[in-house]
PDB file of C-alpha atoms and ligand atoms in Angstrom:
ATOM      1  CA  UNK A   1     -43.991  -3.305 -60.046  1.00 61.00           C
ATOM      2  CA  UNK A   2     -41.461  -4.169 -57.115  1.00 91.00           C
ATOM      3  CA  UNK A   3     -43.965  -5.068 -54.023  1.00 95.00           C
ATOM      4  CA  UNK A   4     -45.907  -7.733 -56.006  1.00 96.00           C
ATOM      5  CA  UNK A   5     -43.033  -9.770 -55.516  1.00 96.00           C
ATOM      6  CA  UNK A   6     -42.216  -9.025 -52.185  1.00 96.00           C
ATOM      7  CA  UNK A   7     -46.368 -10.114 -52.126  1.00 97.00           C
ATOM      8  CA  UNK A   8     -45.551 -13.460 -54.161  1.00 97.00           C
ATOM      9  CA  UNK A   9     -42.877 -14.255 -51.559  1.00 96.00           C
ATOM     10  CA  UNK A  10     -44.273 -13.564 -48.631  1.00 97.00           C
ATOM     11  CA  UNK A  11     -46.948 -16.268 -50.208  1.00 97.00           C
ATOM     12  CA  UNK A  12     -44.453 -18.206 -51.372  1.00 97.00           C
ATOM     13  CA  UNK A  13     -42.574 -18.556 -47.832  1.00 97.00           C
ATOM     14  CA  UNK A  14     -46.036 -19.874 -46.107  1.00 97.00           C
ATOM     15  CA  UNK A  15     -46.768 -22.164 -48.188  1.00 96.00           C
ATOM     16  CA  UNK A  16     -43.573 -23.611 -47.849  1.00 96.00           C
ATOM     17  CA  UNK A  17     -44.124 -22.900 -44.363  1.00 96.00           C
ATOM     18  CA  UNK A  18     -48.083 -24.898 -44.121  1.00 96.00           C
ATOM     19  CA  UNK A  19     -46.321 -27.128 -46.177  1.00 96.00           C
ATOM     20  CA  UNK A  20     -43.223 -28.206 -43.560  1.00 96.00           C
ATOM     21  CA  UNK A  21     -45.880 -27.917 -40.165  1.00 95.00           C
ATOM     22  CA  UNK A  22     -48.767 -30.297 -41.842  1.00 96.00           C
ATOM     23  CA  UNK A  23     -51.081 -27.232 -41.916  1.00 94.00           C
ATOM     24  CA  UNK A  24     -53.764 -26.885 -45.247  1.00 90.00           C
ATOM     25  CA  UNK A  25     -53.540 -22.497 -43.731  1.00 91.00           C
ATOM     26  CA  UNK A  26     -52.595 -20.193 -41.788  1.00 96.00           C
ATOM     27  CA  UNK A  27     -53.869 -18.367 -39.577  1.00 97.00           C
ATOM     28  CA  UNK A  28     -52.187 -16.092 -39.066  1.00 97.00           C
ATOM     29  CA  UNK A  29     -48.547 -13.490 -40.236  1.00 98.00           C
ATOM     30  CA  UNK A  30     -46.682 -10.347 -38.772  1.00 98.00           C
ATOM     31  CA  UNK A  31     -45.205  -8.544 -41.610  1.00 98.00           C
ATOM     32  CA  UNK A  32     -41.914  -6.141 -41.394  1.00 97.00           C
ATOM     33  CA  UNK A  33     -41.374  -3.762 -43.172  1.00 97.00           C
ATOM     34  CA  UNK A  34     -38.891  -0.273 -42.464  1.00 95.00           C
ATOM     35  CA  UNK A  35     -39.594   2.699 -44.496  1.00 93.00           C
ATOM     36  CA  UNK A  36     -35.944   2.371 -45.233  1.00 94.00           C
ATOM     37  CA  UNK A  37     -35.685  -0.644 -46.410  1.00 94.00           C
ATOM     38  CA  UNK A  38     -37.459  -0.255 -50.187  1.00 92.00           C
ATOM     39  CA  UNK A  39     -41.097  -1.429 -49.809  1.00 94.00           C
ATOM     40  CA  UNK A  40     -43.450   1.319 -49.847  1.00 94.00           C
ATOM     41  CA  UNK A  41     -45.782  -0.523 -46.982  1.00 95.00           C
ATOM     42  CA  UNK A  42     -48.992   0.526 -48.740  1.00 95.00           C
ATOM     43  CA  UNK A  43     -48.628  -0.962 -51.809  1.00 96.00           C
ATOM     44  CA  UNK A  44     -46.693  -4.454 -50.618  1.00 97.00           C
ATOM     45  CA  UNK A  45     -50.767  -4.957 -48.614  1.00 96.00           C
ATOM     46  CA  UNK A  46     -52.350  -3.922 -51.114  1.00 96.00           C
ATOM     47  CA  UNK A  47     -50.505  -6.061 -53.010  1.00 97.00           C
ATOM     48  CA  UNK A  48     -50.922  -9.010 -50.878  1.00 97.00           C
ATOM     49  CA  UNK A  49     -53.882  -8.538 -50.747  1.00 96.00           C
ATOM     50  CA  UNK A  50     -55.217  -9.342 -53.960  1.00 96.00           C
ATOM     51  CA  UNK A  51     -52.453 -11.813 -54.498  1.00 96.00           C
ATOM     52  CA  UNK A  52     -53.250 -13.675 -51.590  1.00 95.00           C
ATOM     53  CA  UNK A  53     -56.849 -15.016 -52.717  1.00 94.00           C
ATOM     54  CA  UNK A  54     -56.903 -19.169 -53.581  1.00 92.00           C
ATOM     55  CA  UNK A  55     -53.686 -18.492 -51.524  1.00 95.00           C
ATOM     56  CA  UNK A  56     -52.744 -20.408 -48.145  1.00 95.00           C
ATOM     57  CA  UNK A  57     -53.111 -16.693 -46.965  1.00 96.00           C
ATOM     58  CA  UNK A  58     -56.285 -16.067 -48.676  1.00 94.00           C
ATOM     59  CA  UNK A  59     -58.036 -16.515 -44.931  1.00 93.00           C
ATOM     60  CA  UNK A  60     -54.648 -14.988 -43.089  1.00 96.00           C
ATOM     61  CA  UNK A  61     -54.811 -12.822 -40.878  1.00 97.00           C
ATOM     62  CA  UNK A  62     -52.532  -9.804 -41.748  1.00 96.00           C
ATOM     63  CA  UNK A  63     -50.586  -7.913 -39.375  1.00 97.00           C
ATOM     64  CA  UNK A  64     -47.886  -5.638 -41.411  1.00 97.00           C
ATOM     65  CA  UNK A  65     -45.157  -3.515 -39.075  1.00 97.00           C
ATOM     66  CA  UNK A  66     -43.792  -0.584 -40.034  1.00 96.00           C
ATOM     67  CA  UNK A  67     -40.846   0.632 -38.356  1.00 94.00           C
ATOM     68  CA  UNK A  68     -39.321   4.396 -38.598  1.00 94.00           C
ATOM     69  CA  UNK A  69     -36.236   4.535 -39.962  1.00 95.00           C
ATOM     70  CA  UNK A  70     -33.139   5.337 -37.526  1.00 95.00           C
ATOM     71  CA  UNK A  71     -30.000   7.244 -38.396  1.00 94.00           C
ATOM     72  CA  UNK A  72     -27.004   7.612 -36.255  1.00 94.00           C
ATOM     73  CA  UNK A  73     -24.797  10.506 -36.658  1.00 94.00           C
ATOM     74  CA  UNK A  74     -21.214   9.141 -37.676  1.00 91.00           C
ATOM     75  CA  UNK A  75     -19.898  12.811 -36.106  1.00 93.00           C
ATOM     76  CA  UNK A  76     -21.984  14.147 -32.917  1.00 95.00           C
ATOM     77  CA  UNK A  77     -23.666  10.265 -32.696  1.00 93.00           C
ATOM     78  CA  UNK A  78     -27.259  11.839 -32.086  1.00 93.00           C
ATOM     79  CA  UNK A  79     -30.097   9.135 -33.559  1.00 93.00           C
ATOM     80  CA  UNK A  80     -32.711  10.691 -34.757  1.00 94.00           C
ATOM     81  CA  UNK A  81     -35.549   9.209 -37.159  1.00 93.00           C
ATOM     82  CA  UNK A  82     -34.329   9.404 -40.707  1.00 91.00           C
ATOM     83  CA  UNK A  83     -36.702   9.512 -43.417  1.00 85.00           C
ATOM     84  CA  UNK A  84     -35.017   8.818 -46.781  1.00 85.00           C
ATOM     85  CA  UNK A  85     -31.365   6.758 -47.093  1.00 84.00           C
ATOM     86  CA  UNK A  86     -29.640   9.969 -47.844  1.00 85.00           C
ATOM     87  CA  UNK A  87     -31.574  12.596 -44.716  1.00 88.00           C
ATOM     88  CA  UNK A  88     -28.176  14.470 -42.622  1.00 90.00           C
ATOM     89  CA  UNK A  89     -28.248  14.814 -38.627  1.00 93.00           C
ATOM     90  CA  UNK A  90     -30.460  16.884 -37.821  1.00 93.00           C
ATOM     91  CA  UNK A  91     -28.162  18.578 -35.342  1.00 94.00           C
ATOM     92  CA  UNK A  92     -25.098  19.499 -37.037  1.00 95.00           C
ATOM     93  CA  UNK A  93     -25.567  18.192 -40.237  1.00 91.00           C
ATOM     94  CA  UNK A  94     -23.185  15.908 -41.378  1.00 86.00           C
ATOM     95  CA  UNK A  95     -23.082  13.828 -43.939  1.00 80.00           C
ATOM     96  CA  UNK A  96     -23.319  10.182 -43.972  1.00 76.00           C
ATOM     97  CA  UNK A  97     -24.915   9.640 -41.733  1.00 85.00           C
ATOM     98  CA  UNK A  98     -25.799   5.710 -40.475  1.00 89.00           C
ATOM     99  CA  UNK A  99     -28.703   3.598 -40.611  1.00 91.00           C
ATOM    100  CA  UNK A 100     -29.493   1.898 -37.430  1.00 92.00           C
ATOM    101  CA  UNK A 101     -32.767   1.183 -38.308  1.00 94.00           C
ATOM    102  CA  UNK A 102     -36.267   0.167 -40.540  1.00 95.00           C
ATOM    103  CA  UNK A 103     -34.348  -1.085 -43.106  1.00 95.00           C
ATOM    104  CA  UNK A 104     -36.120  -4.798 -41.963  1.00 95.00           C
ATOM    105  CA  UNK A 105     -38.991  -6.075 -43.701  1.00 96.00           C
ATOM    106  CA  UNK A 106     -39.202  -9.714 -42.757  1.00 96.00           C
ATOM    107  CA  UNK A 107     -42.077 -12.222 -42.047  1.00 97.00           C
ATOM    108  CA  UNK A 108     -41.737 -11.714 -37.513  1.00 97.00           C
ATOM    109  CA  UNK A 109     -44.282 -14.635 -36.905  1.00 97.00           C
ATOM    110  CA  UNK A 110     -46.624 -16.628 -38.330  1.00 96.00           C
ATOM    111  CA  UNK A 111     -48.980 -19.354 -37.174  1.00 97.00           C
ATOM    112  CA  UNK A 112     -50.287 -22.319 -38.630  1.00 94.00           C
ATOM    113  CA  UNK A 113     -54.149 -23.197 -38.338  1.00 84.00           C
TER     114      UNK A 113
HETATM  115 ZN1  LIG B   1     -24.062  15.020 -36.144  1.00 72.75          ZN
END
């Protein structure tokens, strides 16, 4: 499952950061998951919940920030919430629109203990 490999990647990243900072654990980690990132935030959260056991993130406070998908219409320049990649402009029904937000999947902050 895709979300499992994303969770493993996040744990590996946290592990590298901890080694770099000579820390034994991570206190806090904040991850941004965009609605259009292709990562299911709920599935990711439960995958991470399973995988953190005995990892560097075992004791860490995990915060997920979900960012809504944002699109900008190429014809009328209107910005609107996009719940999927193929969404058309609600004003003029134009397609394609440019994605202007919600594609992020990244670790925003990490605090070593
Ligand atoms: Zn439009």
